[in-house]
């Protein structure tokens, strides 16, 4: 038990510290690296909660894809982050107050946190009792059966995202020379070569 | 592991057909000759949408669910789907000329509209919080793209970006609300939620559920652009290409309203004490803002944006009346009024936008209201059509717009929401000012240059059909009223 608590505090502190560094680091590349650290630590927190599937997804999707994408964007776009951060202190009091209000509101909501007594009878897909299946397996069992409609719908959304990206960015470039083989084969000597009868000695 | 029954796909046949057709259309566009691709795909997608209406009408028998209760087909869904598909088809039909003049007539446009229509059908048939969210996202994502379809114009790009950022925020609110509801109840299915909350009004509702409902209302209010979540509407309507604005003003609003009705009177029906006040506030604020903010507008697309905000306020009166606890008959009359209102709203808006699309001078589209000056002399037929739509929007009897307002106000009075009804009537008097100002500009101001002719057959047919509907609805209102009543009845059983 104590090992678990220690691990929790270690990962939680690391997550918060890395998150602070993301905002405060001077070099944007360092920010992204700290972001990756924060993702890894939150994945560890998920493992502690027994949600190993979420932990895997976090590492694969966020660390593997999103963070790398961030890295590309940071390196390719020429953004002066020092300039962006200039007004930071100026807005801190207002932002701080709003943050505090949100925190208090969350405390109020969580203070009144009561599960409906009948809730557990209504679970759409209850967790199998006794820990017989890992939650990856449990998710796998329903996602292609009970939730196949959602799975397909998500596929359609991704298709739209792809079409959208192409529609908004693809341009047909003019002045590109392509080889048109049929044109080449169909060329006949009569169309292109003209035989001139030049009288001898008169020049052209 | 228990063997799961294969889901009944016949119920979802229209959606499956539309999804497959969208992909076929995409292939058709990619592989046909570049010069003809857009036109072919455009007409093919109109046929696809119309054929889907027929399929939607065929699959119904009362109320049935499939995919483990996450997908519902009932008469209500059929009614709403028919409206959505009709308006999407009309938007594609209207778009050709505009897109051609602006050199953005590409085949992806109709394909994206078809995909958006698919998302809307999924929203209307959603019987689960996750299905609801996926439907909304499919619809919104397609709409974000077509909002910035004129990508070389900075205004269009700005419209798309603004819509996207604020839409993402609204999705966040919606998801937060949904997760609260799920967290406090343990289920995402509407049927399970309805069973769970049944009779909850007496022994109190968990605070989290109330907060969740408020967040869900906020997310949906953004989608129908009701005050205070309307900020994006004028800018997006002005910046987006006009046929896209015509689509925005009608189809997504009808779909989001259908979702609003389904989720509020379905799973949260017994908790109406918790949400009725919120709906009343949104409705009053939308009507007032729609009436007063439109007065100063000089751009007709911005004017239509405020007008649509106001119209959503009137439609929400019906939902507020549906929140009347106790008598199911009164609640039903609220929903019925709303359904009739939305159908009439669709015809009025499509007609008006067809007129706006015909405002062309020297091959360029103009959007200033002052450009309409003297239209009564230079193009009497167009002026007459626009005049009919404006009188109808203002709610002058005996046009259809008057009857639409009448039904929602009647429902409000039956539900004893007198203040709401009175504010509604007063707001519509204020709104009449700017609708009638357009009529005055057309008939009494010194004529400007003529608009470009000739009017194409598509536009003519849209104008004729919608003005005939608006003019003569009062003589034969029974078919629409009957189908609205049947749709409502299927929702309350």
Coordinates of N, CA, C and O in Angstrom, one line a residue, chain A residues 102 105-106 108-126 140-142 144-172 178, chain B residues 1 4 7 19 22-23 26 34 67-68 70-71 106 108 111-112 115 118 122 125 128 130-131 133-135 137-138 141-142 144-145 148-149 151-152 176 180 182-189 192 195-196 200 203 206-208 211:
Chain A
X102 N -12.9 29.1 -10.9 CA -13.2 27.7 -11.5 C -12.9 26.7 -10.5 O -13.6 25.7 -10.3
X105 N -15.6 26.5 -8.0 CA -16.8 25.9 -8.5 C -16.6 24.4 -8.6 O -17.5 23.6 -8.2
X106 N -15.4 23.9 -9.0 CA -15.1 22.5 -9.0 C -15.3 21.9 -7.6 O -15.9 20.8 -7.5
X108 N -17.2 23.0 -5.3 CA -18.6 22.9 -4.9 C -19.2 21.7 -5.6 O -19.9 20.9 -4.9
X109 N -18.9 21.5 -6.9 CA -19.5 20.3 -7.6 C -19.1 19.0 -7.0 O -19.9 18.2 -6.7
X110 N -17.7 18.9 -6.7 CA -17.2 17.6 -6.2 C -17.7 17.4 -4.8 O -17.8 16.3 -4.3
X111 N -17.9 18.6 -4.0 CA -18.4 18.4 -2.6 C -19.8 17.8 -2.6 O -20.1 17.1 -1.7
X112 N -20.6 18.1 -3.6 CA -21.9 17.5 -3.7 C -22.0 16.2 -4.4 O -23.0 15.8 -4.9
X113 N -20.9 15.6 -4.6 CA -20.7 14.4 -5.4 C -21.4 13.2 -4.7 O -20.9 12.6 -3.8
X114 N -22.6 12.8 -5.2 CA -23.3 11.6 -4.7 C -23.7 10.8 -5.9 O -24.3 11.2 -6.8
X115 N -23.3 9.5 -5.8 CA -23.7 8.6 -6.9 C -25.2 8.3 -6.7 O -25.6 8.1 -5.6
X116 N -25.9 8.3 -7.8 CA -27.3 7.8 -7.7 C -27.3 6.4 -7.2 O -26.5 5.6 -7.7
X117 N -28.1 6.1 -6.2 CA -28.1 4.7 -5.7 C -28.3 3.6 -6.7 O -27.8 2.5 -6.6
X118 N -29.2 3.9 -7.7 CA -29.5 2.9 -8.7 C -28.5 2.8 -9.8 O -28.6 2.0 -10.7
X119 N -27.5 3.7 -9.8 CA -26.6 3.9 -10.9 C -26.0 2.6 -11.3 O -25.9 2.2 -12.5
X120 N -25.5 1.8 -10.4 CA -24.7 0.6 -10.7 C -25.6 -0.4 -11.4 O -25.1 -1.3 -12.2
X121 N -26.9 -0.3 -11.3 CA -27.8 -1.3 -12.0 C -27.9 -0.9 -13.4 O -28.4 -1.7 -14.2
X122 N -27.6 0.3 -13.8 CA -27.8 0.8 -15.1 C -26.6 0.9 -16.0 O -26.7 1.3 -17.1
X123 N -25.5 0.4 -15.5 CA -24.3 0.5 -16.3 C -24.5 -0.1 -17.7 O -25.0 -1.2 -17.8
X124 N -24.1 0.7 -18.7 CA -24.3 0.2 -20.1 C -23.5 -1.1 -20.3 O -23.9 -2.0 -21.0
X125 N -22.2 -1.0 -19.9 CA -21.4 -2.2 -20.1 C -20.6 -2.4 -18.8 O -19.5 -1.9 -18.6
X126 N -21.2 -3.1 -17.9 CA -20.5 -3.3 -16.6 C -19.2 -4.0 -16.7 O -19.0 -4.9 -17.5
X140 N -12.1 -4.5 -25.8 CA -12.1 -5.2 -27.1 C -13.3 -6.0 -27.4 O -13.7 -6.1 -28.5
X141 N -13.9 -6.5 -26.3 CA -15.0 -7.4 -26.5 C -16.3 -6.6 -27.0 O -17.1 -7.1 -27.7
X142 N -16.4 -5.3 -26.4 CA -17.6 -4.6 -26.8 C -17.4 -3.6 -27.9 O -18.4 -3.3 -28.6
X144 N -16.2 -3.8 -30.9 CA -16.6 -4.2 -32.3 C -17.9 -4.9 -32.3 O -18.4 -5.4 -33.3
X145 N -18.6 -5.0 -31.2 CA -19.9 -5.7 -31.1 C -21.0 -4.7 -30.7 O -21.7 -4.2 -31.6
X146 N -21.0 -4.4 -29.4 CA -22.1 -3.5 -28.9 C -21.9 -2.1 -29.5 O -22.9 -1.5 -29.9
X147 N -20.7 -1.7 -29.7 CA -20.4 -0.3 -30.1 C -19.9 -0.2 -31.5 O -19.3 0.7 -31.9
X148 N -20.3 -1.2 -32.3 CA -19.8 -1.1 -33.7 C -20.3 0.1 -34.4 O -19.6 0.7 -35.3
X149 N -21.5 0.6 -34.1 CA -22.1 1.8 -34.7 C -21.1 3.0 -34.5 O -20.8 3.7 -35.4
X150 N -20.7 3.1 -33.2 CA -19.8 4.2 -32.9 C -18.5 4.1 -33.6 O -17.9 5.1 -34.0
X151 N -18.0 2.9 -33.7 CA -16.8 2.6 -34.3 C -16.8 3.1 -35.8 O -15.9 3.8 -36.3
X152 N -17.9 2.7 -36.5 CA -18.0 3.1 -37.9 C -18.2 4.6 -38.0 O -17.7 5.2 -38.9
X153 N -19.0 5.2 -37.1 CA -19.3 6.6 -37.2 C -17.9 7.4 -37.0 O -17.7 8.3 -37.7
X154 N -17.1 6.9 -36.1 CA -15.8 7.5 -35.9 C -15.0 7.4 -37.2 O -14.3 8.4 -37.6
X155 N -15.1 6.3 -37.9 CA -14.4 6.1 -39.2 C -14.9 7.2 -40.2 O -14.1 7.7 -40.9
X156 N -16.2 7.4 -40.2 CA -16.7 8.4 -41.2 C -16.1 9.8 -40.8 O -15.8 10.6 -41.7
X157 N -16.0 10.1 -39.5 CA -15.5 11.4 -39.1 C -14.1 11.6 -39.6 O -13.7 12.6 -40.1
X158 N -13.3 10.5 -39.5 CA -11.9 10.6 -39.9 C -11.8 10.8 -41.4 O -11.0 11.5 -41.9
X159 N -12.8 10.1 -42.2 CA -12.8 10.3 -43.6 C -13.1 11.8 -44.0 O -12.4 12.4 -44.8
X160 N -14.0 12.4 -43.2 CA -14.3 13.8 -43.5 C -13.1 14.7 -43.2 O -12.8 15.6 -43.9
X161 N -12.4 14.3 -42.1 CA -11.2 15.1 -41.7 C -10.2 15.0 -42.9 O -9.5 16.0 -43.2
X162 N -10.1 13.9 -43.5 CA -9.1 13.7 -44.5 C -9.5 14.5 -45.8 O -8.7 15.2 -46.3
X163 N -10.8 14.4 -46.1 CA -11.3 15.2 -47.3 C -11.1 16.6 -47.0 O -10.6 17.4 -47.9
X164 N -11.4 17.1 -45.8 CA -11.3 18.5 -45.5 C -9.9 19.0 -45.6 O -9.7 20.1 -46.2
X165 N -8.9 18.2 -45.1 CA -7.5 18.7 -45.2 C -7.1 18.8 -46.6 O -6.4 19.8 -47.0
X166 N -7.6 17.9 -47.5 CA -7.2 18.0 -48.9 C -7.9 19.1 -49.6 O -7.2 19.9 -50.3
X167 N -9.2 19.3 -49.3 CA -9.9 20.4 -49.9 C -9.3 21.8 -49.6 O -9.1 22.6 -50.4
X168 N -8.9 21.9 -48.3 CA -8.4 23.2 -47.9 C -7.0 23.5 -48.3 O -6.6 24.7 -48.3
X169 N -6.2 22.5 -48.6 CA -4.8 22.8 -48.8 C -4.3 22.4 -50.2 O -3.3 23.0 -50.6
X170 N -5.0 21.4 -50.8 CA -4.4 20.9 -52.1 C -4.6 21.9 -53.2 O -5.7 22.4 -53.4
X171 N -3.5 22.3 -53.9 CA -3.7 23.1 -55.1 C -3.0 22.4 -56.3 O -2.0 21.8 -56.2
X172 N -3.7 22.5 -57.4 CA -3.1 21.9 -58.6 C -2.1 22.9 -59.1 O -2.4 24.1 -59.4
X178 N 4.2 16.8 -67.4 CA 4.0 15.4 -67.2 C 4.2 14.7 -68.5 O 3.9 15.3 -69.6
Chain B
X1 N -18.3 -15.9 -23.3 CA -18.9 -14.7 -23.8 C -20.2 -15.0 -24.5 O -20.3 -16.0 -25.2
X4 N -23.7 -12.3 -29.4 CA -24.5 -11.1 -29.5 C -25.4 -11.2 -30.8 O -24.9 -11.6 -31.9
X7 N -27.0 -6.8 -35.3 CA -27.9 -5.6 -35.2 C -28.8 -5.6 -36.5 O -28.3 -6.0 -37.6
X19 N -23.9 6.9 -46.6 CA -22.5 6.8 -46.3 C -21.8 6.2 -47.5 O -20.8 6.7 -48.0
X22 N -21.8 8.6 -50.5 CA -20.8 9.7 -50.4 C -19.5 9.2 -50.9 O -18.8 10.0 -51.6
X23 N -19.1 8.0 -50.5 CA -17.8 7.5 -51.0 C -17.8 7.2 -52.5 O -16.8 7.5 -53.2
X26 N -17.5 10.5 -54.2 CA -16.1 10.9 -54.1 C -15.2 10.3 -55.2 O -14.5 11.0 -55.9
X34 N -12.0 16.5 -65.3 CA -12.0 17.7 -64.4 C -13.0 18.7 -64.7 O -13.7 19.3 -63.8
X67 N -28.8 -1.5 -33.1 CA -27.4 -1.3 -32.5 C -27.4 -1.2 -31.0 O -26.8 -0.3 -30.4
X68 N -28.1 -2.1 -30.4 CA -28.1 -2.2 -28.9 C -28.8 -0.9 -28.3 O -28.4 -0.5 -27.2
X70 N -28.8 2.1 -29.4 CA -28.2 3.4 -29.6 C -28.7 4.2 -30.8 O -28.4 5.4 -30.9
X71 N -29.5 3.5 -31.6 CA -30.0 4.1 -32.8 C -31.5 4.0 -32.9 O -32.0 2.8 -32.8
X106 N -16.1 23.0 -57.1 CA -15.3 21.7 -57.1 C -16.2 20.6 -56.6 O -17.1 20.8 -55.8
X108 N -15.8 18.4 -54.4 CA -15.8 18.1 -53.0 C -17.0 18.7 -52.3 O -17.4 18.3 -51.2
X111 N -20.1 16.6 -52.1 CA -19.7 15.4 -51.2 C -19.7 15.8 -49.8 O -20.3 15.0 -48.9
X112 N -19.2 16.9 -49.4 CA -19.1 17.3 -48.0 C -20.5 17.6 -47.5 O -20.8 17.4 -46.4
X115 N -22.0 14.3 -46.7 CA -21.5 13.8 -45.5 C -22.1 14.6 -44.3 O -22.4 14.0 -43.2
X118 N -25.4 13.2 -43.7 CA -25.3 12.0 -42.9 C -25.2 12.2 -41.4 O -25.8 11.6 -40.6
X122 N -27.7 11.1 -38.4 CA -27.2 10.4 -37.2 C -27.6 11.1 -35.9 O -27.9 10.5 -34.9
X125 N -31.3 10.5 -35.3 CA -31.6 9.1 -34.8 C -30.8 8.7 -33.6 O -30.9 7.6 -33.2
X128 N -28.5 7.8 -27.8 CA -27.4 7.5 -26.8 C -26.5 8.7 -26.8 O -26.3 9.4 -27.9
X130 N -23.3 9.0 -26.7 CA -22.1 8.9 -27.6 C -22.5 9.0 -29.1 O -21.9 9.7 -29.9
X131 N -23.7 8.4 -29.4 CA -24.2 8.5 -30.8 C -24.5 10.0 -31.1 O -24.2 10.5 -32.2
X133 N -23.0 12.6 -29.8 CA -21.8 13.4 -30.0 C -21.1 13.1 -31.4 O -20.7 14.0 -32.1
X134 N -21.1 11.8 -31.7 CA -20.5 11.4 -33.0 C -21.3 12.1 -34.2 O -20.6 12.5 -35.1
X135 N -22.6 12.1 -34.1 CA -23.4 12.7 -35.2 C -23.0 14.2 -35.3 O -22.8 14.7 -36.4
X137 N -20.4 15.7 -34.4 CA -19.0 16.0 -34.9 C -18.9 15.8 -36.4 O -18.3 16.5 -37.1
X138 N -19.6 14.7 -36.9 CA -19.5 14.4 -38.3 C -20.1 15.6 -39.1 O -19.6 16.1 -40.0
X141 N -17.8 18.9 -38.5 CA -16.5 18.9 -39.2 C -16.7 19.2 -40.7 O -16.0 19.9 -41.3
X142 N -17.8 18.6 -41.3 CA -18.0 18.8 -42.7 C -18.4 20.3 -42.9 O -18.0 20.9 -43.9
X144 N -17.5 22.9 -41.0 CA -16.3 23.8 -40.9 C -15.6 23.9 -42.2 O -15.1 25.0 -42.6
X145 N -15.4 22.8 -42.9 CA -14.7 22.8 -44.1 C -15.4 23.6 -45.2 O -14.8 24.4 -45.9
X148 N -15.1 27.4 -45.1 CA -14.0 28.1 -45.6 C -13.7 27.5 -47.0 O -12.5 27.5 -47.5
X149 N -14.7 27.2 -47.7 CA -14.5 26.5 -49.0 C -13.9 27.5 -50.1 O -13.2 27.1 -50.9
X151 N -11.3 29.3 -50.3 CA -10.2 29.5 -49.4 C -9.3 30.6 -49.8 O -8.4 31.0 -49.0
X152 N -9.5 31.2 -51.0 CA -8.6 32.4 -51.3 C -9.2 33.7 -50.8 O -8.5 34.7 -50.8
X176 N -18.4 17.7 -21.6 CA -18.2 17.8 -20.1 C -19.6 17.5 -19.5 O -19.7 16.7 -18.5
X180 N -20.6 14.3 -17.0 CA -21.2 14.5 -15.7 C -22.5 13.6 -15.6 O -22.7 12.9 -14.6
X182 N -23.2 11.0 -17.3 CA -22.8 9.6 -17.3 C -22.3 9.2 -15.9 O -22.6 8.1 -15.3
X183 N -21.4 10.1 -15.4 CA -20.8 9.8 -14.1 C -21.8 9.6 -13.0 O -21.6 8.9 -12.0
X184 N -22.9 10.4 -13.0 CA -23.9 10.4 -12.0 C -25.0 9.3 -12.2 O -25.8 9.1 -11.3
X185 N -25.0 8.8 -13.4 CA -26.1 7.8 -13.6 C -25.6 6.5 -14.1 O -26.3 5.5 -14.0
X186 N -24.4 6.4 -14.7 CA -23.9 5.1 -15.0 C -24.3 4.7 -16.4 O -24.0 3.5 -16.8
X187 N -25.0 5.5 -17.2 CA -25.4 5.0 -18.5 C -25.4 6.2 -19.5 O -25.5 7.3 -19.1
X188 N -25.2 5.8 -20.7 CA -25.3 6.8 -21.8 C -26.5 6.7 -22.6 O -26.8 7.5 -23.4
X189 N -27.2 5.5 -22.6 CA -28.4 5.3 -23.4 C -29.5 6.1 -22.9 O -29.8 6.3 -21.7
X192 N -32.2 4.1 -21.0 CA -31.8 3.8 -19.6 C -31.9 5.0 -18.7 O -32.3 5.0 -17.6
X195 N -35.4 5.8 -17.8 CA -35.9 4.9 -16.7 C -35.4 5.4 -15.4 O -36.0 5.4 -14.4
X196 N -34.1 5.8 -15.4 CA -33.4 6.1 -14.2 C -33.9 7.4 -13.6 O -34.1 7.5 -12.4
X200 N -37.9 11.0 -10.6 CA -36.8 11.6 -9.8 C -37.1 13.0 -9.3 O -36.5 13.5 -8.4
X203 N -37.9 13.1 -5.3 CA -36.9 13.0 -4.3 C -35.6 13.6 -4.7 O -34.5 13.2 -4.3
X206 N -29.5 14.4 -8.4 CA -28.2 14.7 -8.0 C -27.7 16.0 -8.7 O -28.0 16.3 -9.8
X207 N -26.9 16.8 -7.9 CA -26.5 18.1 -8.4 C -25.7 18.0 -9.7 O -25.9 18.8 -10.7
X208 N -24.9 16.9 -9.8 CA -24.1 16.7 -11.0 C -24.9 16.5 -12.3 O -24.6 17.0 -13.3
X211 N -26.1 20.0 -13.4 CA -25.0 20.7 -14.0 C -24.7 20.1 -15.4 O -24.5 20.8 -16.4

